[in-house]
CSV table of C-alpha atoms in Angstrom, one decimal:
chain,number,residue,atom,x,y,z
A,691,MET,CA,-11.0,20.1,7.9
A,692,PRO,CA,-8.0,17.8,8.2
A,693,ASP,CA,-4.7,18.4,6.4
A,694,ASN,CA,-5.4,16.2,3.5
A,695,GLY,CA,-8.7,17.9,2.7
A,696,THR,CA,-11.0,15.1,3.7
A,697,PRO,CA,-14.0,16.5,5.6
A,698,TRP,CA,-14.5,15.1,9.1
A,699,ASN,CA,-18.2,15.2,8.6
A,700,LEU,CA,-19.9,14.7,5.3
A,701,VAL,CA,-23.1,16.3,6.6
A,702,ASP,CA,-23.5,20.1,6.1
A,703,SER,CA,-26.8,20.3,7.9
A,704,SER,CA,-29.1,18.1,10.0
A,705,PHE,CA,-31.5,18.1,7.1
A,706,MET,CA,-29.2,16.4,4.6
A,707,THR,CA,-30.3,13.0,3.5
A,708,PRO,CA,-27.8,10.3,4.5
A,709,ILE,CA,-25.9,8.4,1.8
A,710,LEU,CA,-27.3,4.8,1.6
A,711,PHE,CA,-24.3,2.6,1.4
A,712,ARG,CA,-26.3,-0.3,0.1
A,713,ASP,CA,-27.2,1.8,-3.0
A,714,LEU,CA,-23.7,2.6,-4.0
A,715,PRO,CA,-22.3,1.0,-7.2
A,716,GLY,CA,-21.2,-2.5,-6.6
A,717,VAL,CA,-22.3,-2.7,-3.0
A,718,ALA,CA,-25.6,-4.6,-3.6
A,719,GLU,CA,-23.7,-7.3,-5.6
A,720,ILE,CA,-21.1,-7.7,-2.9
A,721,GLU,CA,-23.8,-7.8,-0.2
A,722,ARG,CA,-25.7,-10.5,-2.2
A,723,GLN,CA,-22.6,-12.7,-2.6
A,724,LEU,CA,-21.6,-12.3,1.0
A,725,ASP,CA,-25.1,-13.3,2.1
A,726,MET,CA,-24.9,-16.3,-0.2
A,727,ARG,CA,-21.5,-17.3,1.1
A,728,VAL,CA,-22.8,-17.2,4.7
A,729,ARG,CA,-25.6,-19.6,3.6
A,730,ASP,CA,-23.1,-21.8,1.8
A,731,ARG,CA,-24.9,-21.2,-1.5
A,732,LEU,CA,-22.3,-19.3,-3.4
A,733,LEU,CA,-21.2,-21.0,-6.6
A,734,ASP,CA,-17.5,-22.0,-6.8
A,735,ASP,CA,-16.7,-19.6,-9.6
A,736,GLU,CA,-18.4,-16.8,-7.7
A,737,LEU,CA,-16.5,-17.7,-4.5
A,738,GLU,CA,-13.2,-17.6,-6.4
A,739,GLU,CA,-14.1,-14.2,-8.0
A,740,LEU,CA,-15.4,-12.6,-4.8
A,741,PRO,CA,-12.0,-11.3,-3.5
A,742,HIS,CA,-11.3,-9.6,-6.9
A,743,LEU,CA,-14.8,-8.1,-7.0
A,744,VAL,CA,-14.4,-6.8,-3.4
A,745,ASP,CA,-11.0,-5.2,-4.3
A,746,GLU,CA,-12.5,-3.6,-7.5
A,747,THR,CA,-15.4,-2.2,-5.7
A,748,SER,CA,-13.2,-1.0,-2.8
A,749,ARG,CA,-11.0,0.9,-5.2
A,750,ALA,CA,-14.1,2.4,-6.9
A,751,LEU,CA,-15.6,3.5,-3.5
A,752,PHE,CA,-12.5,4.4,-1.5
A,753,ASN,CA,-9.5,4.5,-3.9
A,754,ILE,CA,-7.9,1.9,-1.7
A,755,THR,CA,-8.3,-1.8,-0.9
A,756,GLU,CA,-8.2,-3.6,2.4
A,757,HIS,CA,-4.6,-4.7,1.6
A,758,ASP,CA,-3.6,-1.0,1.3
A,759,ILE,CA,-4.4,-0.4,5.0
A,760,ARG,CA,-2.6,-3.3,6.5
A,761,TYR,CA,0.2,-1.9,8.6
A,762,ALA,CA,3.0,-3.5,6.6
A,763,ALA,CA,1.6,-1.9,3.4
A,764,LEU,CA,1.1,1.6,4.8
A,765,PRO,CA,3.2,4.4,3.4
A,766,ASP,CA,6.1,5.5,5.6
A,767,SER,CA,4.4,8.8,6.3
A,768,VAL,CA,1.5,6.9,8.0
A,769,ARG,CA,3.7,4.3,9.8
A,770,ASP,CA,5.7,7.2,11.2
A,771,ARG,CA,2.6,8.5,13.0
A,772,PHE,CA,1.3,5.2,14.3
A,773,THR,CA,2.7,2.0,16.0
A,774,ARG,CA,1.0,-1.2,14.8
A,775,ASP,CA,-1.2,-1.2,17.9
A,776,GLN,CA,-2.2,2.4,17.5
A,777,TRP,CA,-3.1,1.7,13.9
A,778,GLU,CA,-5.2,-1.2,14.8
A,779,ASP,CA,-6.9,0.8,17.6
A,780,GLN,CA,-8.3,3.1,14.8
A,781,PHE,CA,-10.5,0.2,13.7
A,782,ALA,CA,-11.5,-1.2,17.0
A,783,MET,CA,-15.0,0.2,16.7
A,784,LEU,CA,-15.7,-2.3,13.9
A,785,GLY,CA,-15.6,-5.2,16.4
A,786,GLU,CA,-17.8,-3.6,19.0
A,787,TYR,CA,-21.5,-4.6,19.3
A,788,ARG,CA,-24.0,-1.8,19.0
A,789,ARG,CA,-27.8,-2.1,19.2
A,790,ASP,CA,-28.0,0.3,16.3
A,791,PRO,CA,-25.6,-0.9,13.6
A,792,ASN,CA,-25.5,2.7,12.2
A,793,ALA,CA,-24.6,4.4,15.4
A,794,ILE,CA,-21.1,5.3,14.5
A,795,TRP,CA,-21.9,6.2,10.8
A,796,ASP,CA,-24.8,8.6,11.4
A,797,SER,CA,-22.4,11.5,12.2
A,798,PHE,CA,-20.7,11.0,8.8
A,799,GLY,CA,-24.0,11.2,6.9
A,800,LEU,CA,-23.9,7.5,6.0
A,801,ASP,CA,-26.5,4.7,6.4
A,802,VAL,CA,-24.9,1.3,6.5
A,803,ARG,CA,-28.0,-0.7,7.2
A,804,CYS,CA,-30.0,-3.1,5.0
A,805,PRO,CA,-33.7,-2.2,4.4
A,806,GLU,CA,-34.7,-4.2,7.4
A,807,GLY,CA,-32.3,-2.1,9.7
A,808,ARG,CA,-29.6,-4.7,10.2
A,809,GLY,CA,-25.9,-4.0,9.5
A,810,LEU,CA,-24.6,-4.8,6.1
A,811,HIS,CA,-22.4,-7.9,5.6
A,812,CYS,CA,-20.1,-5.9,3.4
A,813,LEU,CA,-18.9,-3.8,6.4
A,814,ASP,CA,-16.8,-6.9,7.1
A,815,VAL,CA,-14.8,-6.2,3.9
A,816,PHE,CA,-15.2,-2.4,3.6
A,817,GLY,CA,-15.3,-1.3,7.2
A,818,ARG,CA,-11.6,-0.5,7.5
A,819,GLN,CA,-11.4,1.4,4.2
A,820,LEU,CA,-14.5,3.4,5.2
A,821,ILE,CA,-12.9,4.4,8.5
A,822,ALA,CA,-9.6,5.2,6.8
A,823,ALA,CA,-11.5,7.4,4.4
A,824,VAL,CA,-13.8,9.3,6.8
A,825,ASN,CA,-11.0,9.9,9.3
A,826,GLY,CA,-8.3,10.8,6.7
A,827,LEU,CA,-6.0,8.0,7.9
A,828,HIS,CA,-4.5,7.0,4.6
A,829,PRO,CA,-3.2,9.6,2.0
A,830,ARG,CA,-5.1,7.9,-0.9
A,831,ALA,CA,-8.3,7.0,1.0
A,832,MET,CA,-11.3,9.0,0.1
A,833,LEU,CA,-15.0,8.6,-0.3
A,834,VAL,CA,-15.1,8.6,-4.0
A,835,PHE,CA,-18.9,8.5,-3.9
A,836,ALA,CA,-19.3,11.7,-1.7
A,837,GLU,CA,-19.7,15.1,-3.1
A,838,TYR,CA,-17.5,17.4,-1.0
A,839,PRO,CA,-18.6,20.9,-0.4
A,840,GLU,CA,-16.5,23.6,-2.1
A,841,ALA,CA,-13.9,25.2,0.2
A,842,ARG,CA,-15.1,28.5,1.5
A,843,ALA,CA,-12.9,31.6,1.8
A,844,ALA,CA,-12.1,32.5,5.4
């Protein structure tokens, strides 16, 4: 377990059911609106409200927003550990193509696919926060929706 108490792996056993990211509070609505935006069918007022909805949902899911993990906004304790390039390297996996869109998330007990098996659009707006939370990169980042196992005595 890392220093900040965030578990490296959310899965206690291979039989644990993965957390379906699409079923978490607010994710379905964000996914719907991002899909509508891609199709250029999002209403103007929804388009204007989308960034606020994304931030609200991000805080509810990860306790941080995408803005919080921009290098310039990081706490000094984090910037002391990483150069800007090293920080950005932490998120490089988000830009890599994978045949299985869930390949990097399986080990964390997460399923970030739509019902048809494709990657969710919302990873474009939540991916960095998700990585920060599962890897304990930011002192406030956490998976609010995950139930952490109780600490066991050594």
